[in-house]
Coordinates of N, CA and C and ligand atoms in Angstrom, one line a residue:
A1 N -8.6 -3.1 -73.1 CA -9.9 -2.8 -73.4 C -10.1 -1.5 -73.2
L2 N -11.4 -1.0 -73.9 CA -12.0 0.3 -73.9 C -12.4 0.5 -72.5
E3 N -12.0 1.1 -71.7 CA -12.5 1.4 -70.5 C -13.2 3.0 -70.0
R4 N -13.9 3.0 -69.0 CA -14.1 4.2 -68.4 C -13.9 4.5 -67.0
T5 N -13.1 5.3 -66.4 CA -12.7 5.3 -65.2 C -13.3 6.9 -64.5
L6 N -13.3 7.0 -63.3 CA -13.8 8.2 -62.6 C -12.4 9.0 -62.2
S7 N -12.5 10.7 -62.8 CA -11.3 11.2 -61.8 C -12.0 12.2 -61.2
I8 N -11.2 12.7 -60.3 CA -11.6 13.8 -59.6 C -10.2 14.8 -59.3
I9 N -10.5 15.8 -59.6 CA -9.4 16.7 -59.5 C -9.7 17.4 -58.2
K10 N -9.0 17.4 -57.0 CA -9.5 17.9 -55.6 C -9.3 19.1 -55.4
P11 N -9.3 19.7 -54.4 CA -9.7 21.0 -54.0 C -8.2 21.5 -54.0
D12 N -7.1 21.0 -53.7 CA -6.1 21.5 -53.5 C -5.5 21.7 -55.1
A13 N -5.6 21.1 -56.0 CA -5.3 21.2 -57.4 C -5.9 22.4 -58.1
V14 N -7.5 22.4 -57.8 CA -8.4 23.2 -58.4 C -8.0 24.7 -58.0
A15 N -7.6 24.8 -56.4 CA -7.3 26.1 -55.7 C -5.6 26.5 -56.4
K16 N -4.9 25.4 -57.0 CA -3.7 25.9 -57.6 C -3.7 26.2 -59.1
N17 N -4.9 26.2 -59.6 CA -5.4 26.5 -61.1 C -4.9 25.3 -61.9
V18 N -5.0 24.2 -61.8 CA -4.0 23.6 -62.9 C -5.2 22.6 -63.6
I19 N -6.4 22.7 -63.4 CA -7.3 22.0 -63.9 C -6.8 21.7 -65.3
G20 N -6.6 22.8 -66.3 CA -6.0 22.5 -67.4 C -4.8 21.8 -67.6
E21 N -3.8 21.7 -66.9 CA -2.4 21.4 -66.8 C -2.9 19.6 -66.6
I22 N -4.0 19.3 -65.9 CA -3.9 17.9 -65.6 C -5.0 17.4 -66.9
Y23 N -6.0 18.5 -67.3 CA -6.5 17.6 -68.8 C -6.0 17.6 -69.7
T24 N -4.4 18.4 -70.0 CA -3.6 17.9 -70.9 C -2.9 16.8 -70.8
R25 N -2.6 16.3 -69.7 CA -2.1 14.8 -69.4 C -3.1 13.7 -69.7
F26 N -4.3 14.0 -69.5 CA -5.4 13.0 -70.0 C -5.2 12.8 -71.4
E27 N -5.5 14.1 -72.0 CA -5.3 13.9 -73.6 C -4.1 13.4 -74.2
K28 N -3.0 13.9 -73.7 CA -1.9 13.6 -74.3 C -1.5 11.9 -74.0
A29 N -2.3 11.6 -73.0 CA -2.0 9.9 -72.7 C -3.2 9.1 -73.5
G30 N -4.2 10.0 -74.3 CA -5.0 9.3 -75.1 C -6.3 8.9 -74.5
L31 N -6.6 9.7 -73.0 CA -7.7 9.7 -72.7 C -8.5 10.9 -73.0
K32 N -10.0 10.4 -73.4 CA -11.0 11.2 -73.4 C -11.9 11.6 -72.6
I33 N -12.2 13.0 -72.3 CA -13.0 13.6 -71.2 C -14.7 13.3 -71.8
V34 N -15.5 12.4 -71.1 CA -16.5 12.0 -71.9 C -17.8 12.3 -70.9
A35 N -17.4 13.0 -69.6 CA -18.5 13.7 -68.8 C -17.6 14.5 -67.9
A36 N -18.1 15.7 -67.4 CA -17.5 16.6 -66.6 C -18.4 17.3 -65.7
R37 N -18.0 17.8 -64.5 CA -18.9 18.5 -63.6 C -17.9 19.4 -62.6
Y38 N -18.0 20.7 -62.4 CA -17.2 21.2 -61.6 C -18.3 21.7 -60.3
K39 N -18.0 21.5 -59.1 CA -19.0 21.4 -58.3 C -18.3 21.5 -56.8
Q40 N -19.2 22.2 -55.7 CA -18.5 21.9 -54.4 C -19.4 20.7 -54.1
L41 N -18.6 19.9 -53.6 CA -19.1 18.5 -52.6 C -19.9 18.7 -51.1
S42 N -20.9 18.2 -51.4 CA -21.5 18.3 -49.6 C -20.8 17.4 -48.9
R43 N -21.1 17.5 -47.7 CA -20.4 16.5 -46.8 C -21.0 14.9 -47.1
A44 N -22.4 15.0 -46.9 CA -23.1 13.9 -47.3 C -22.6 13.4 -48.8
E45 N -22.4 13.9 -49.6 CA -21.8 13.4 -50.9 C -20.1 12.7 -50.7
A46 N -19.5 13.7 -50.2 CA -18.2 13.2 -50.0 C -18.2 12.0 -49.3
E47 N -19.2 11.8 -48.1 CA -19.3 10.5 -47.3 C -19.6 9.6 -48.2
G48 N -20.8 9.8 -48.8 CA -21.0 8.6 -49.7 C -20.3 8.2 -50.5
F49 N -19.3 8.8 -51.3 CA -18.2 8.8 -52.2 C -17.2 7.8 -51.6
Y50 N -17.2 8.0 -50.5 CA -15.9 7.3 -49.7 C -16.2 6.4 -49.0
A51 N -17.5 5.9 -48.9 CA -18.1 5.1 -48.1 C -17.5 3.8 -47.5
V52 N -16.5 3.2 -48.6 CA -15.8 2.1 -48.4 C -14.6 2.5 -47.4
H53 N -14.3 3.9 -47.3 CA -13.1 4.0 -46.1 C -13.7 4.2 -44.9
R54 N -15.2 4.4 -44.7 CA -15.6 5.0 -43.5 C -15.0 4.7 -42.2
E55 N -14.5 3.2 -42.0 CA -14.0 2.7 -40.6 C -12.5 3.0 -40.8
R56 N -11.8 3.8 -41.8 CA -10.4 4.0 -41.7 C -10.3 5.3 -40.9
P57 N -9.1 5.4 -40.2 CA -8.5 6.6 -39.2 C -8.8 7.9 -39.9
F58 N -8.6 7.9 -41.4 CA -8.2 8.9 -42.0 C -9.5 9.4 -42.7
F59 N -11.0 8.9 -42.2 CA -11.8 8.9 -43.0 C -12.4 10.5 -43.0
K60 N -12.2 10.9 -41.6 CA -12.8 12.3 -41.2 C -12.1 13.5 -42.0
A61 N -10.8 13.2 -42.0 CA -9.7 14.1 -42.5 C -9.8 14.3 -43.8
L62 N -10.2 13.0 -44.5 CA -10.4 13.1 -45.9 C -11.8 13.5 -46.4
V63 N -12.9 13.5 -45.6 CA -14.0 14.1 -46.3 C -13.8 15.9 -46.0
D64 N -13.3 16.1 -44.9 CA -13.2 17.6 -44.5 C -12.4 18.0 -45.6
F65 N -11.4 17.5 -46.0 CA -10.6 18.1 -47.1 C -11.1 18.1 -48.5
M66 N -11.9 17.0 -48.9 CA -12.7 17.0 -50.0 C -13.8 18.1 -50.2
I67 N -14.4 18.5 -49.1 CA -15.3 19.6 -49.1 C -14.6 20.8 -48.7
S68 N -13.4 21.0 -48.9 CA -12.6 22.5 -48.4 C -12.8 23.2 -49.4
G69 N -13.2 22.9 -50.8 CA -13.7 23.6 -51.7 C -14.1 22.9 -52.9
P70 N -14.0 23.6 -54.1 CA -14.7 23.0 -55.4 C -13.8 22.1 -56.0
V71 N -14.3 20.9 -56.6 CA -13.7 20.0 -57.4 C -14.2 19.7 -58.7
M72 N -13.3 19.2 -59.6 CA -13.6 19.2 -61.0 C -13.5 17.6 -61.0
I73 N -14.8 16.9 -61.5 CA -15.1 15.5 -61.7 C -15.3 15.3 -63.2
Q74 N -14.6 14.0 -63.8 CA -14.8 13.7 -64.8 C -14.8 12.2 -65.2
A75 N -15.2 12.0 -66.1 CA -15.2 10.2 -66.6 C -14.3 10.6 -67.8
L76 N -13.2 9.6 -67.7 CA -12.2 9.3 -68.7 C -12.5 8.1 -69.5
E77 N -12.1 8.1 -70.8 CA -12.7 7.0 -71.7 C -11.2 6.7 -72.1
G78 N -10.8 5.5 -72.6 CA -9.8 5.2 -73.2 C -9.4 3.6 -73.3
E79 N -8.6 3.1 -74.0 CA -7.8 1.9 -74.0 C -7.0 2.0 -72.7
D80 N -7.5 0.7 -71.7 CA -6.9 0.6 -70.6 C -7.0 1.9 -69.5
A81 N -8.0 2.7 -69.5 CA -8.2 3.7 -69.2 C -7.9 3.8 -67.5
I82 N -8.5 2.6 -66.7 CA -8.4 2.8 -65.3 C -6.7 2.6 -64.9
A83 N -5.9 1.9 -65.8 CA -4.6 1.4 -65.3 C -3.7 2.9 -65.8
K84 N -4.2 3.6 -67.1 CA -3.3 4.5 -67.6 C -3.8 5.8 -66.8
N85 N -4.9 6.0 -66.1 CA -5.0 7.3 -65.3 C -4.2 7.1 -64.1
R86 N -4.1 5.8 -63.5 CA -3.1 5.5 -62.3 C -1.8 5.8 -62.3
Q87 N -1.4 5.5 -63.6 CA 0.0 5.6 -64.1 C 0.5 7.4 -64.1
L88 N -0.8 7.8 -64.8 CA -0.2 9.2 -64.9 C -0.9 9.9 -63.5
M89 N -1.6 9.3 -62.3 CA -1.4 10.0 -61.3 C -0.4 9.7 -60.3
G90 N 0.4 8.4 -60.3 CA 1.5 8.3 -59.3 C 0.9 7.8 -58.1
A91 N 1.5 7.2 -57.5 CA 1.3 6.6 -56.1 C 0.6 7.6 -55.1
T92 N -0.5 7.1 -54.2 CA -1.3 8.0 -53.5 C -0.8 8.8 -52.6
D93 N 0.3 8.5 -52.0 CA 1.3 9.2 -51.2 C 2.4 9.9 -52.2
P94 N 2.3 11.3 -52.1 CA 3.2 12.0 -53.1 C 4.6 12.2 -52.8
K95 N 5.0 11.7 -51.8 CA 6.5 11.2 -51.6 C 7.0 9.9 -52.2
K96 N 6.0 9.1 -52.4 CA 6.3 7.6 -53.1 C 6.1 7.9 -54.6
A97 N 5.6 9.0 -55.0 CA 4.9 9.0 -56.7 C 6.2 9.3 -57.3
D98 N 6.3 8.5 -58.8 CA 7.3 8.6 -59.5 C 7.6 10.1 -60.0
A99 N 8.7 10.6 -60.4 CA 8.7 12.0 -61.1 C 8.0 11.7 -62.4
G100 N 7.5 13.2 -62.5 CA 6.5 13.6 -63.9 C 5.3 13.1 -63.8
T101 N 4.8 12.5 -62.5 CA 3.3 11.9 -62.3 C 2.7 13.2 -61.7
I102 N 1.1 13.2 -62.0 CA 0.5 14.4 -61.6 C 0.7 14.5 -59.8
R103 N 0.6 13.5 -59.3 CA 0.8 13.7 -57.9 C 2.3 14.2 -57.4
A104 N 3.7 13.6 -58.1 CA 4.8 14.2 -57.9 C 4.8 15.9 -58.2
D105 N 4.1 16.1 -59.3 CA 4.1 17.4 -59.6 C 3.1 18.3 -58.8
F106 N 2.2 18.1 -58.5 CA 1.1 19.0 -57.9 C 0.5 18.8 -56.4
A107 N 0.8 17.3 -55.9 CA 0.5 17.2 -54.7 C 1.2 17.5 -53.3
D108 N 0.7 17.8 -52.3 CA 1.5 18.6 -51.2 C 1.5 17.5 -50.1
S109 N 0.5 16.4 -49.9 CA 0.6 15.2 -48.9 C -0.5 14.3 -49.2
I110 N -0.5 13.1 -48.3 CA -1.6 12.0 -48.8 C -2.9 12.2 -48.8
D111 N -3.1 13.3 -48.0 CA -4.5 14.0 -48.2 C -4.9 15.0 -49.4
A112 N -4.1 15.9 -49.3 CA -4.1 16.9 -50.5 C -3.2 16.5 -51.7
N113 N -3.7 15.3 -52.4 CA -2.8 14.6 -53.2 C -3.5 14.8 -54.6
A114 N -4.1 16.0 -54.6 CA -4.5 16.4 -56.1 C -5.4 15.9 -57.0
V115 N -5.6 14.4 -57.0 CA -6.3 13.4 -57.5 C -6.8 12.1 -57.1
H116 N -7.9 11.8 -57.6 CA -8.8 10.7 -57.2 C -8.8 9.9 -58.6
G117 N -8.6 8.6 -58.9 CA -8.9 7.9 -59.7 C -9.4 6.4 -59.3
S118 N -10.5 5.9 -60.3 CA -10.9 4.5 -59.6 C -9.9 3.8 -59.9
D119 N -9.9 2.8 -59.1 CA -8.9 1.7 -59.0 C -9.1 0.1 -59.7
A120 N -10.5 0.1 -60.0 CA -10.7 -1.3 -60.8 C -12.2 -1.2 -61.6
A121 N -12.2 -1.8 -62.5 CA -13.5 -1.6 -63.4 C -14.6 -1.8 -62.6
E122 N -15.0 -2.4 -61.5 CA -16.2 -2.5 -60.8 C -16.2 -1.1 -60.1
T123 N -15.4 -0.7 -59.3 CA -15.3 0.7 -58.7 C -15.5 1.8 -59.8
A124 N -14.9 1.8 -61.1 CA -15.2 2.8 -61.8 C -16.4 3.0 -62.0
A125 N -17.4 1.8 -62.5 CA -18.8 1.8 -63.0 C -19.4 2.6 -61.7
V126 N -19.3 1.9 -60.6 CA -20.0 2.8 -59.3 C -19.7 4.0 -59.2
E127 N -18.4 4.4 -59.2 CA -18.0 5.9 -58.9 C -18.6 6.9 -60.2
I128 N -18.6 6.2 -61.3 CA -19.1 7.2 -62.7 C -20.7 7.3 -62.2
A129 N -21.1 6.2 -61.9 CA -22.8 6.5 -61.7 C -23.3 7.4 -60.4
Y130 N -22.1 7.4 -59.6 CA -22.2 8.2 -58.3 C -22.6 9.6 -58.6
F131 N -21.9 10.0 -59.8 CA -21.9 11.5 -60.3 C -22.5 11.7 -61.7
F132 N -22.6 10.7 -62.2 CA -23.2 11.2 -63.4 C -24.3 10.1 -63.9
A133 N -25.5 10.6 -64.4 CA -26.5 9.7 -65.0 C -26.0 9.5 -66.5
A134 N -26.2 8.0 -66.7 CA -25.8 7.2 -68.1 C -26.1 8.4 -69.3
T135 N -27.0 9.3 -69.4 CA -27.1 10.1 -70.5 C -26.1 11.2 -70.5
E136 N -25.4 11.3 -69.3 CA -24.4 12.5 -69.3 C -23.3 12.0 -69.8
V137 N -22.8 10.8 -69.8 CA -21.7 10.3 -70.2 C -22.0 9.8 -71.8
V138 N -20.8 10.5 -72.6 CA -20.9 10.6 -73.9 C -20.0 10.2 -74.6
S139 N -19.8 8.9 -75.3 CA -18.4 8.4 -76.0 C -18.3 9.3 -77.2
R140 N -17.3 9.1 -77.7 CA -17.1 9.6 -79.1 C -15.7 9.2 -79.6
Ligands
LIG1 P1 -8.3 8.7 -53.1 O1 -7.8 8.0 -54.5 O2 -8.8 9.9 -53.2 O3 -8.8 7.7 -52.1 C1 -9.0 7.7 -50.7 C2 -8.0 8.8 -50.1 O4 -7.8 8.5 -48.7 C3 -6.6 8.9 -51.1 O5 -6.8 9.4 -52.3 C4 -5.8 9.7 -50.1 O6 -6.0 11.2 -50.5 C5 -6.6 9.5 -48.4 N1 -5.6 9.0 -47.8 C6 -5.3 9.6 -46.5 N2 -4.6 8.7 -45.7 C7 -4.4 7.6 -46.5 C8 -3.7 6.4 -46.0 N3 -3.1 6.0 -45.2 N4 -4.0 5.4 -47.3 C9 -4.8 5.6 -48.2 N5 -5.3 6.6 -48.6 C10 -5.3 7.6 -47.3

């Protein structure tokens, strides 16, 4: 099905100056960038975005990392965009990520793991709406 998914290029990958290389992977896979924003997340924004992880032991480290520098946030659109983006990203832990995936190539650790991608249609809708007004997501 035609889907949208929320993608974040995390502070580690932004610091490595690989926004363009990651965008090229999205585009080569047939995913279109239909909204984008470059910004520094506040602590409150990062905590709200990852609210489902609030009780996890890694929550504080995750939020600290996500506000350690600017991020590039985008909505991607395409056939099976959610699963396609997750294939491009590879496993959450870069040590387990398949060769040739974004995390295998650019991530250093499970915290500094280069990218975030929505895991399901319901979370994708919530996550896109967290960062973008409906009028800011423009299909083409
Ligand atoms: P992300 O897809 O952004 O969603 C939550 C993030 O928490 C995840 O990527 C990882 O960067 C981070 N994280 C740190 N430790 C863990 C863990 N043990 N399990 C899952 N995610 C973790």
